[in-house]
Coordinates of C-alpha atoms and ligand atoms in Angstrom, one line a residue:
X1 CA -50.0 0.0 -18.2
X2 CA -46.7 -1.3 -19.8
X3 CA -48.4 -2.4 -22.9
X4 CA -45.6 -5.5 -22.9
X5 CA -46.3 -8.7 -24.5
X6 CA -45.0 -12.1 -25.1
X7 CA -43.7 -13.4 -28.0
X8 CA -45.6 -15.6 -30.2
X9 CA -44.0 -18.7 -31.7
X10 CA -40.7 -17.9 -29.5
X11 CA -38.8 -18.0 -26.2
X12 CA -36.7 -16.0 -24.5
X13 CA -35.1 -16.4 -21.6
X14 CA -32.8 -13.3 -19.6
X15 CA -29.6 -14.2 -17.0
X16 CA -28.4 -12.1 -14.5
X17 CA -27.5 -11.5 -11.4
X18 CA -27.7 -8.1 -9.4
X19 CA -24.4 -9.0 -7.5
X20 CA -22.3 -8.7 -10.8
X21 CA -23.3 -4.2 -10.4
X22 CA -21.6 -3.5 -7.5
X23 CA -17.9 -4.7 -9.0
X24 CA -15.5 -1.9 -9.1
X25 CA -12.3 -2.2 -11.4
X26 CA -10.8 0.9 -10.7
X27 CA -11.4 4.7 -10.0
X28 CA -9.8 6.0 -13.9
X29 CA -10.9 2.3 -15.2
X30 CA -13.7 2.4 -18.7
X31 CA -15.4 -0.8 -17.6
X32 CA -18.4 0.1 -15.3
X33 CA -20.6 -2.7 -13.9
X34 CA -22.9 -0.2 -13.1
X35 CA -23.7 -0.1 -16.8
X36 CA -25.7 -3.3 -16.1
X37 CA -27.9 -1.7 -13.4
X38 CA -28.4 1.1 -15.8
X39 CA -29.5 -1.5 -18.6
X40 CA -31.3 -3.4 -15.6
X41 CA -33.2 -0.2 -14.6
X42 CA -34.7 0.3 -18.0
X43 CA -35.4 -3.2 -18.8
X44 CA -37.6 -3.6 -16.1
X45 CA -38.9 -0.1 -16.1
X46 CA -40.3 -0.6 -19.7
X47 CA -42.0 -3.9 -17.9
X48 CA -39.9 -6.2 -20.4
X49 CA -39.9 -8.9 -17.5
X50 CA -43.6 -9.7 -18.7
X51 CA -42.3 -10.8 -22.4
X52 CA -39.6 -13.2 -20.9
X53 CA -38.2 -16.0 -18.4
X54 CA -36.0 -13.9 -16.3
X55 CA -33.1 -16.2 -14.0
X56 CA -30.8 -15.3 -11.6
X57 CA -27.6 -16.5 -12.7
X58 CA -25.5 -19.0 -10.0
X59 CA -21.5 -18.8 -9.9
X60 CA -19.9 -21.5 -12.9
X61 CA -17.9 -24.1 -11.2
X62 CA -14.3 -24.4 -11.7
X63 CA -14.5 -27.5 -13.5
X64 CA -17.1 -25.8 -15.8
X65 CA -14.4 -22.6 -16.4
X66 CA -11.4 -25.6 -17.3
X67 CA -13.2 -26.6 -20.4
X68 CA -11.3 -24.0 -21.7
X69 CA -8.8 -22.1 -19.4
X70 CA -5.6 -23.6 -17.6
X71 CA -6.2 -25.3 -14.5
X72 CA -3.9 -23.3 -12.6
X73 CA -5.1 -19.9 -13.7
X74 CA -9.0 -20.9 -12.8
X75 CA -7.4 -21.7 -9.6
X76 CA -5.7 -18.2 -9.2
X77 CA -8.9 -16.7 -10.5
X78 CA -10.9 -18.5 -8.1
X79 CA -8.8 -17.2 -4.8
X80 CA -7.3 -13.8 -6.0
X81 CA -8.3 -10.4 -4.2
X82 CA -6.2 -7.3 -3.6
X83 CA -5.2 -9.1 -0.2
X84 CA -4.6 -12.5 -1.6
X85 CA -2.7 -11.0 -4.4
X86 CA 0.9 -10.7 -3.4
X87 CA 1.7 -14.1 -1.7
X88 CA 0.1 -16.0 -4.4
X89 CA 2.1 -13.9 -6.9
X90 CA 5.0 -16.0 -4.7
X91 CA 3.8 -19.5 -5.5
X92 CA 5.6 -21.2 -7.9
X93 CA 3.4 -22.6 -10.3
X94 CA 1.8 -19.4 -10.3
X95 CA 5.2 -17.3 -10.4
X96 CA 5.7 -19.4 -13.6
X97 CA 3.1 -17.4 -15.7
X98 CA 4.3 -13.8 -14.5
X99 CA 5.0 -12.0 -18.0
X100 CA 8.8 -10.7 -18.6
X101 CA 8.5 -6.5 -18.6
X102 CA 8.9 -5.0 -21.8
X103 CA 9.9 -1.7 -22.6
X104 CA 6.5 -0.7 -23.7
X105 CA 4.9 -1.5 -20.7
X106 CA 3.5 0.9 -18.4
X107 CA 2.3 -0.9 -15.2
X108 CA 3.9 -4.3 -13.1
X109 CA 2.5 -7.1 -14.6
X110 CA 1.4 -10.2 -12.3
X111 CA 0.5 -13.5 -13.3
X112 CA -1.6 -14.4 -16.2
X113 CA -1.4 -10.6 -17.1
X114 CA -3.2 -9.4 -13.8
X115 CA -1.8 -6.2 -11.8
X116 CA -3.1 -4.3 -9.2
X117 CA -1.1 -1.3 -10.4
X118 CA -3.6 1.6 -11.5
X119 CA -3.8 2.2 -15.1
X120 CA -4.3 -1.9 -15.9
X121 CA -6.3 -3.1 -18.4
X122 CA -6.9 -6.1 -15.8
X123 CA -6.6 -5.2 -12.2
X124 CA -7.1 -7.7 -9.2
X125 CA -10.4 -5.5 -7.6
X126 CA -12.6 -6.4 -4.2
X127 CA -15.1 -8.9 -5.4
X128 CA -13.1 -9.9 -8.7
X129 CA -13.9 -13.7 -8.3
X130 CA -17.3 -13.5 -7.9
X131 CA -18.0 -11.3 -10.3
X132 CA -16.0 -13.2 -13.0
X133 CA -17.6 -16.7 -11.9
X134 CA -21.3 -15.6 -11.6
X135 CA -20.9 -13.7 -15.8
X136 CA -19.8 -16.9 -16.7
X137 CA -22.4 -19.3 -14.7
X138 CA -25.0 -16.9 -16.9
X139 CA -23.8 -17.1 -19.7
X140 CA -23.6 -21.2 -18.9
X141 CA -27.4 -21.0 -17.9
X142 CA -28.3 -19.3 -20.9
X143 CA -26.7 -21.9 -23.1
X144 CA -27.7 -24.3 -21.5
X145 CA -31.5 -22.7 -22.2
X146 CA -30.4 -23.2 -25.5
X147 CA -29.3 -26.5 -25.6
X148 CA -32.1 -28.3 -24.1
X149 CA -34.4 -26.4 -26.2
X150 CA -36.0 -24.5 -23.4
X151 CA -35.6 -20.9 -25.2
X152 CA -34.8 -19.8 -28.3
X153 CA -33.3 -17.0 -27.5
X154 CA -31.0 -16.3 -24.3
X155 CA -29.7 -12.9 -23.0
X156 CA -26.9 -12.3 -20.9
X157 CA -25.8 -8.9 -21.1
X158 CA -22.7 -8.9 -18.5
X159 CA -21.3 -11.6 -20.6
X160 CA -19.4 -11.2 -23.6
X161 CA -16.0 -11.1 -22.7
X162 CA -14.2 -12.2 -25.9
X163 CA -10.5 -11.2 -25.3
X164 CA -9.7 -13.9 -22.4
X165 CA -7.0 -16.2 -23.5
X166 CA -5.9 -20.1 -22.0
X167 CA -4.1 -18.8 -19.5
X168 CA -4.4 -15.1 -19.6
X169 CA -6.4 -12.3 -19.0
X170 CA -6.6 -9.7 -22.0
X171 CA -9.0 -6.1 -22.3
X172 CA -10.9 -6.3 -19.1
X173 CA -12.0 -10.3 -19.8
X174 CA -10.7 -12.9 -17.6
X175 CA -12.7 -15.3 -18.5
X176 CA -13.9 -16.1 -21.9
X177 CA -17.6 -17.2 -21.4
X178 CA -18.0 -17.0 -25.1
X179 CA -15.9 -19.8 -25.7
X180 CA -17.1 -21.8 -22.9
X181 CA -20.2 -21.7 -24.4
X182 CA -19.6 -22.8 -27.8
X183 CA -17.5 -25.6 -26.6
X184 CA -21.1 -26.8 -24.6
X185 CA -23.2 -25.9 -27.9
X186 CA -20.7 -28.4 -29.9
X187 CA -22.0 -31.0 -27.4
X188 CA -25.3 -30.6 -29.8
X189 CA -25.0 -28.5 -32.9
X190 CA -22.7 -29.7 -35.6
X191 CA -21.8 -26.0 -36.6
X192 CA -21.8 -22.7 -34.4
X193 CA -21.6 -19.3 -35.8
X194 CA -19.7 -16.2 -33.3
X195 CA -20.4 -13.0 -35.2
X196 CA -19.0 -9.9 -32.9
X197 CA -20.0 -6.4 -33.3
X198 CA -18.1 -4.5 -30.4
X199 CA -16.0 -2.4 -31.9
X200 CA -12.6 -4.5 -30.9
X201 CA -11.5 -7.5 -32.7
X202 CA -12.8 -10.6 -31.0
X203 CA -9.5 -12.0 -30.7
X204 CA -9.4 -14.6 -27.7
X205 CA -12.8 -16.6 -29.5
X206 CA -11.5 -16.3 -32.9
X207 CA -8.2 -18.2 -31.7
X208 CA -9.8 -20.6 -29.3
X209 CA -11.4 -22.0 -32.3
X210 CA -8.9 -21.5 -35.2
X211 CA -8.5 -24.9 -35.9
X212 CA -12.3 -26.1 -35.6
X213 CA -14.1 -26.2 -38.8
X214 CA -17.7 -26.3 -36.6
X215 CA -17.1 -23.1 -35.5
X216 CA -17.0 -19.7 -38.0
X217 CA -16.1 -16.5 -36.1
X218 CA -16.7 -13.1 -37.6
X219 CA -15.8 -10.1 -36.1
X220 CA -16.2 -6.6 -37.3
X221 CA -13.9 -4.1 -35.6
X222 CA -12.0 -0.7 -35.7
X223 CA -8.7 -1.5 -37.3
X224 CA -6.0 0.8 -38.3
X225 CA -2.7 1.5 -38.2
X226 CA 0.1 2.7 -35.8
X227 CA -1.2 6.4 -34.6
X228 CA 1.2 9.3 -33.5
X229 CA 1.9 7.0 -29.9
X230 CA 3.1 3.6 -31.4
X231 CA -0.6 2.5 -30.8
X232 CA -2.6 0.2 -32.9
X233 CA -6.0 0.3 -32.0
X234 CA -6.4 -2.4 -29.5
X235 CA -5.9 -5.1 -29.6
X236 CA -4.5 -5.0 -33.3
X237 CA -5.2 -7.8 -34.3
X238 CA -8.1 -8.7 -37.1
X239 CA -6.9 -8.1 -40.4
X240 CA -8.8 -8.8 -43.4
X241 CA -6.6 -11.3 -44.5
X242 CA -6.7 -13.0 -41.1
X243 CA -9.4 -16.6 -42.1
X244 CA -8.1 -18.9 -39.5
X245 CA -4.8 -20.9 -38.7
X246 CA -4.0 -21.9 -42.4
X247 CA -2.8 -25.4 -43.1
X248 CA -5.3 -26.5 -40.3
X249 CA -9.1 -27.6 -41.3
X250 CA -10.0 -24.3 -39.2
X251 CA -8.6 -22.5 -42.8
X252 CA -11.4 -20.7 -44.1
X253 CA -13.7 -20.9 -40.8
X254 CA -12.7 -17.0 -39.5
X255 CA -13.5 -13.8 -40.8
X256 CA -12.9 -10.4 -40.1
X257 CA -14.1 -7.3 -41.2
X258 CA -12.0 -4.3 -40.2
X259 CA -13.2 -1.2 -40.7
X260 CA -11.7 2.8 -40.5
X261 CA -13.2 5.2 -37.6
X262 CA -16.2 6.8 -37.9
X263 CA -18.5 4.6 -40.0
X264 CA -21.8 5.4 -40.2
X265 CA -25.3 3.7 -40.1
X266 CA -25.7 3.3 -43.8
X267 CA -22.3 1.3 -44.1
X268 CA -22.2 -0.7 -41.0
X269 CA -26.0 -1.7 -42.2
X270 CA -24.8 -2.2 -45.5
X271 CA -21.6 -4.0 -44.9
X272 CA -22.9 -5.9 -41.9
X273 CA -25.9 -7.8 -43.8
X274 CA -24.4 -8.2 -47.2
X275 CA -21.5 -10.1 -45.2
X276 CA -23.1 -12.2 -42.5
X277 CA -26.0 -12.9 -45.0
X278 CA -23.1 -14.6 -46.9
X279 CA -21.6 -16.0 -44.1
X280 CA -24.7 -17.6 -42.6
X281 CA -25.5 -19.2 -46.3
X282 CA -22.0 -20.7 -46.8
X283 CA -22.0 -22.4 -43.4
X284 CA -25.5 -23.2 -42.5
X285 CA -25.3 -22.7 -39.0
X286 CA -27.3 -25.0 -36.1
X287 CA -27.2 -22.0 -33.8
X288 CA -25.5 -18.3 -33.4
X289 CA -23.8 -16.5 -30.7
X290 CA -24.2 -12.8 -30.9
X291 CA -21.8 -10.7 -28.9
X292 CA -23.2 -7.0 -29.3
X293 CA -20.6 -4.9 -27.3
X294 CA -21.7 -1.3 -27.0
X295 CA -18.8 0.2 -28.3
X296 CA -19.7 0.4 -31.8
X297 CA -22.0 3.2 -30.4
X298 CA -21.1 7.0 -31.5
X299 CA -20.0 8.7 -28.4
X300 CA -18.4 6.2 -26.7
X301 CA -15.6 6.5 -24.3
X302 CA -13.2 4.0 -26.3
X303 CA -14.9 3.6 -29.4
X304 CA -14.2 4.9 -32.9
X305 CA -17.7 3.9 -34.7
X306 CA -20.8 6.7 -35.4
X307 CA -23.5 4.0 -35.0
X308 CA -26.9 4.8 -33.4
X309 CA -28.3 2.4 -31.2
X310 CA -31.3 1.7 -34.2
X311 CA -28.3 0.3 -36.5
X312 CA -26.9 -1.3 -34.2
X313 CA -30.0 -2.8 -33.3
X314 CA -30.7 -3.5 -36.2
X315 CA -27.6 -6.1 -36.5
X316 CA -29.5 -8.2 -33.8
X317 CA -33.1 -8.2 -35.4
X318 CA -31.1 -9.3 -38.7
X319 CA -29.5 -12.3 -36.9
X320 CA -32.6 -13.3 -35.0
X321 CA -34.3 -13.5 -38.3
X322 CA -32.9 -16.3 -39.5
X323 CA -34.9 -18.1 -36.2
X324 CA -32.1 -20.4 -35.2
X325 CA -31.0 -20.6 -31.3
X326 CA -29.4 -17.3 -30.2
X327 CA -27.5 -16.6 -27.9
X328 CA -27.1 -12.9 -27.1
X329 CA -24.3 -11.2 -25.2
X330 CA -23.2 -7.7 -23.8
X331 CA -19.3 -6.6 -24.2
X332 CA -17.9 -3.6 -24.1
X333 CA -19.6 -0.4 -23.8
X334 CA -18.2 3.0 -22.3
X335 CA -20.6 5.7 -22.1
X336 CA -23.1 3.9 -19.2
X337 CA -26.3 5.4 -20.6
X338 CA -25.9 4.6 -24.3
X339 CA -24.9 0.7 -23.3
X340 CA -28.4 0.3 -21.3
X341 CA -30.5 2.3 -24.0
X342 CA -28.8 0.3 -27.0
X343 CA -29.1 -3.1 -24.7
X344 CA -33.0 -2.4 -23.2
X345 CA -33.5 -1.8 -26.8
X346 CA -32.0 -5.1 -28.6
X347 CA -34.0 -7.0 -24.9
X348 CA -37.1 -5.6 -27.0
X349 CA -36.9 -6.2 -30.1
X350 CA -36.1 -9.9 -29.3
X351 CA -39.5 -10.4 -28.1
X352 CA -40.9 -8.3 -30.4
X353 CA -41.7 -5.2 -28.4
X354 CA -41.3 -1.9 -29.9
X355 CA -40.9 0.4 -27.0
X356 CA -42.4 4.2 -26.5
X357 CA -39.0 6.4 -26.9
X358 CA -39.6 8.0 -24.2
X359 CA -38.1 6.8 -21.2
X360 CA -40.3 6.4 -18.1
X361 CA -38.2 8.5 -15.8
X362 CA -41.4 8.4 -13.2
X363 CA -40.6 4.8 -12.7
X364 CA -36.8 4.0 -13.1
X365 CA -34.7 4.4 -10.0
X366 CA -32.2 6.8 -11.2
X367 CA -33.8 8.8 -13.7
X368 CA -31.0 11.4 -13.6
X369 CA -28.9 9.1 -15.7
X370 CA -31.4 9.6 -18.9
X371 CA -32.9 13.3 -18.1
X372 CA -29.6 15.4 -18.6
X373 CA -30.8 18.1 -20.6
X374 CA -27.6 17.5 -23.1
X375 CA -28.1 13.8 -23.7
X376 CA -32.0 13.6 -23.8
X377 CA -34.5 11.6 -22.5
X378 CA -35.2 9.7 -26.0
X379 CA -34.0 6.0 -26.1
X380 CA -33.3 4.9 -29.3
X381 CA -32.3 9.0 -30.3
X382 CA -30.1 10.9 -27.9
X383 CA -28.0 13.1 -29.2
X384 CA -24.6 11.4 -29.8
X385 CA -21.4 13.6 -30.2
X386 CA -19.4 13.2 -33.4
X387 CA -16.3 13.0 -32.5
X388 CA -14.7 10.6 -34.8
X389 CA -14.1 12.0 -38.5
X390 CA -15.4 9.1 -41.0
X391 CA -12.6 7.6 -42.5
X392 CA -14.8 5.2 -43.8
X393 CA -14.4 4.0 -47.6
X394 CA -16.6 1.3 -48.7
X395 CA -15.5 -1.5 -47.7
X396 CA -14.5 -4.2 -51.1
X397 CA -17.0 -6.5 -51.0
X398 CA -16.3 -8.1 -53.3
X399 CA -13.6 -9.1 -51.5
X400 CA -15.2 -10.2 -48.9
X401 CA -17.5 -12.1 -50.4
X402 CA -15.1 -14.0 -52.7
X403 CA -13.1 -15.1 -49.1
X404 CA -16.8 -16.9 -48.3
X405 CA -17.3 -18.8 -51.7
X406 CA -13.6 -20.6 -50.8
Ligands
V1P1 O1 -4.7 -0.3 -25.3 C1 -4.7 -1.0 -24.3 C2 -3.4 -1.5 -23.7 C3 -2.2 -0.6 -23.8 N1 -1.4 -1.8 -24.3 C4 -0.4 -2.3 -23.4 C5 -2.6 -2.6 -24.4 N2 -5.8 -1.4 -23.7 C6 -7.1 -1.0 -24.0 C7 -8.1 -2.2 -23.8 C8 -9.4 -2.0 -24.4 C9 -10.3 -3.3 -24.1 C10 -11.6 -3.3 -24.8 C11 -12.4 -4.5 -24.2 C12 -13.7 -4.9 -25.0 O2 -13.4 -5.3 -26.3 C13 -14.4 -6.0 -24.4 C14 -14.9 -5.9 -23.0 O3 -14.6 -3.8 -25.1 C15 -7.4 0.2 -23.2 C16 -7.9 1.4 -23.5 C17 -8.2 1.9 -24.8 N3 -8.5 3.2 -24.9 O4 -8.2 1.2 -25.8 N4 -7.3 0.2 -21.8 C18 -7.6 1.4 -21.4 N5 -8.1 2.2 -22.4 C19 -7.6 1.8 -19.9 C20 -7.8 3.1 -19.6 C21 -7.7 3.5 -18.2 C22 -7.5 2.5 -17.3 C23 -7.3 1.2 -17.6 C24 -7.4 0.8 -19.0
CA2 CA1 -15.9 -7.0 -33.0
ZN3 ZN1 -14.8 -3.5 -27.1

């Protein structure tokens, strides 16, 4: 027996759709889909389907994706494929948004910052439209859970895609479903709080919203400076002194944390619930949108963090503590098998299941992705290369916490 059980005094509701896995960006490309069927397999293998709604997501409309984005680059998002892609790269108000080539770059840029060169951080792939409309209509649904009071808590881990500008595409996000969905929670609650724990700056949310005092964004990320290539760690952007567009009423209502490679559990823990307890006492939010991108996990493929999946886990349980509306949401995430454990996990601990750590391999589809003798077959505990050096100096809280009493 799964030993699953619902939670009491709390909903939660899960959005997804099965179509989203079978989205390929690219042969050398870091973002997997499949990461999802991974999660997918050990959500349902653990039986967590019992302790929540589960829905299948429905495509967003295009009037729903113009809340925020341009109308003409929903429409090229709507009708680009690999075979669409070169004559509408010909129509003019299209043409119009083609980037001019710099030096620095290494592939043909298209409109809006899409290419189908390989090596793009945004390629045009088979299936691109759909994929990009159905994240967004669950991310919608989930909100929308939210907002009508429905759940208390709504999951949807393909969403999450924070670096999607206006009218361009940015770090594998095309569309920004996070900001779509605050601009449908300021519909109801007076003040939203975005707090961001992939391991990049979450750049495209924290400008949507720089001038909007009802909405704080605070985003903890690997920052640096220029390495040995010219590189800063993407997308450079995020620095501590970085509160919102000043002279605006949005002063004051971003934060950022960044943080040096290689922190550990102690001092994410430490940092992470010293500032966001702050944070959520100056502003009092009405509800919170969690974006928990993977990538903060030690051993990923991009990453620069040493976290295990019970820290970072342990970000989620903090936020859900304070009981108002979440809304919960994937990102990025690199090495496949880490992003399902860490994500089947934080499913769990949201409706208060603690899970056996051993995976049930008898029952999940592919159980050669979690029984490789060198990773384990543990969930929250398999063994996570170090490869990153901690460069990690506490971080000046004091700091930090003097930028919230403004
Ligand atoms: O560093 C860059 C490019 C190079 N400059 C022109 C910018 N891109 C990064 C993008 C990382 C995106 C992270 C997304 C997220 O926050 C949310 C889903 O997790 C990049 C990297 C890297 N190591 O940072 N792109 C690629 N690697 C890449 C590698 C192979 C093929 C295509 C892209
Ligand atoms: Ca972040
Ligand atoms: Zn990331």
């Amino acid at each position: 027996e799964h030993g699953i059980t619902r939670p009491k005094g709390h909903k939660v509701s899960f959005h997804y759709n099965s179509r989203v896995e079978d989205m390929h960006f690219g042969k050398t490309h870091p973002m997997k889909p499949w990461r999802l069927t991974l999660t997918k397999h050990l959500v349902l293998g653990y039986g967590l389907q019992y302790a929540m709604d589960t829905y299948e997501a429905v495509a967003a409309g295009k009037d729903q994706v113009r809340a925020f984005h341009d109308p003409d680059y929903v429409d090229f998002l709507a009708e680009v494929s690999p075979d669409t892609f070169p004559a509408l790269c010909e129509v003019e108000r299209y043409a119009a948004h083609i980037p001019e080539r710099t030096p620095q770059d290494t592939v043909d840029l298209g409109p809006f910052n899409l290419s189908t060169s390989p090596g793009a951080d945004c390629p045009v792939f088979d299936g691109m439209s759909t994929y990009l409309f159905l994240y967004t209509g669950a991310t919608l649904a989930a909100t929308n859970q939210l907002v009508t009071g429905q759940s208390d808590v709504a999951i949807n881990w393909s969403g999450g895609l924070h670096h999607a500008h206006k009218s361009e595409a940015s770090g594998f996000c095309y569309i920004n479903d996070i900001v779509l969905s605050i601009i449908d929670m300021l519909r109801v609650y007076p003040r939203v709080l975005y707090i961001d724990i992939d391991v990049h700056h979450g750049d495209g949310v924290e400008e949507a919203f720089q001038r909007q005092p009802r909405v704080m964004t605070l985003s903890y990320h690997r920052y640096g400076p220029y390495d040995e290539t010219g590189h800063r760690f993407f997308p450079g952007s995020g620095h501590l002194n970085d509160v919102g567009l000043k002279g605006t009423v949005g002063e004051h209502f971003a934060l950022n944390v960044p943080i040096a490679s290689g922190i550990d559990d102690r001092q994410y823990t430490t940092l992470f619930q010293s500032v966001t307890g702050r944070a959520i006492e100056a502003f009092k939010p009405s509800a919170i949108v969690l974006q928990c991108g993977a990538d903060s996990l030690g051993g990923d493929r991009l990453g620069q963090f040493n976290l295990n999946i019970k820290a970072h886990g342990e970000c989620v349980a903090f936020v859900k503590k304070t009981r108002l509306p979440l809304l919960i949401l994937g990102g990025g995430g690199y090495t496949a098998r880490n992003v399902a454990r860490a994500w089947c996990h934080e499913t769990a601990l949201t409706t208060d299941n603690t899970l056996p750590e051993k995976i049930p391999l008898d029952i999940i589809p592919r159980p050669e992705a979690f029984s490789r003798k060198s990773h384990g077959n543990g969930l929250l505990f398999p063994p996570f290369p170090r490869t990153h050096p901690n460069d990690c100096k506490d971080i000046d809280l004091e700091f930090m916490i003097k930028k919230l009493d403004h």
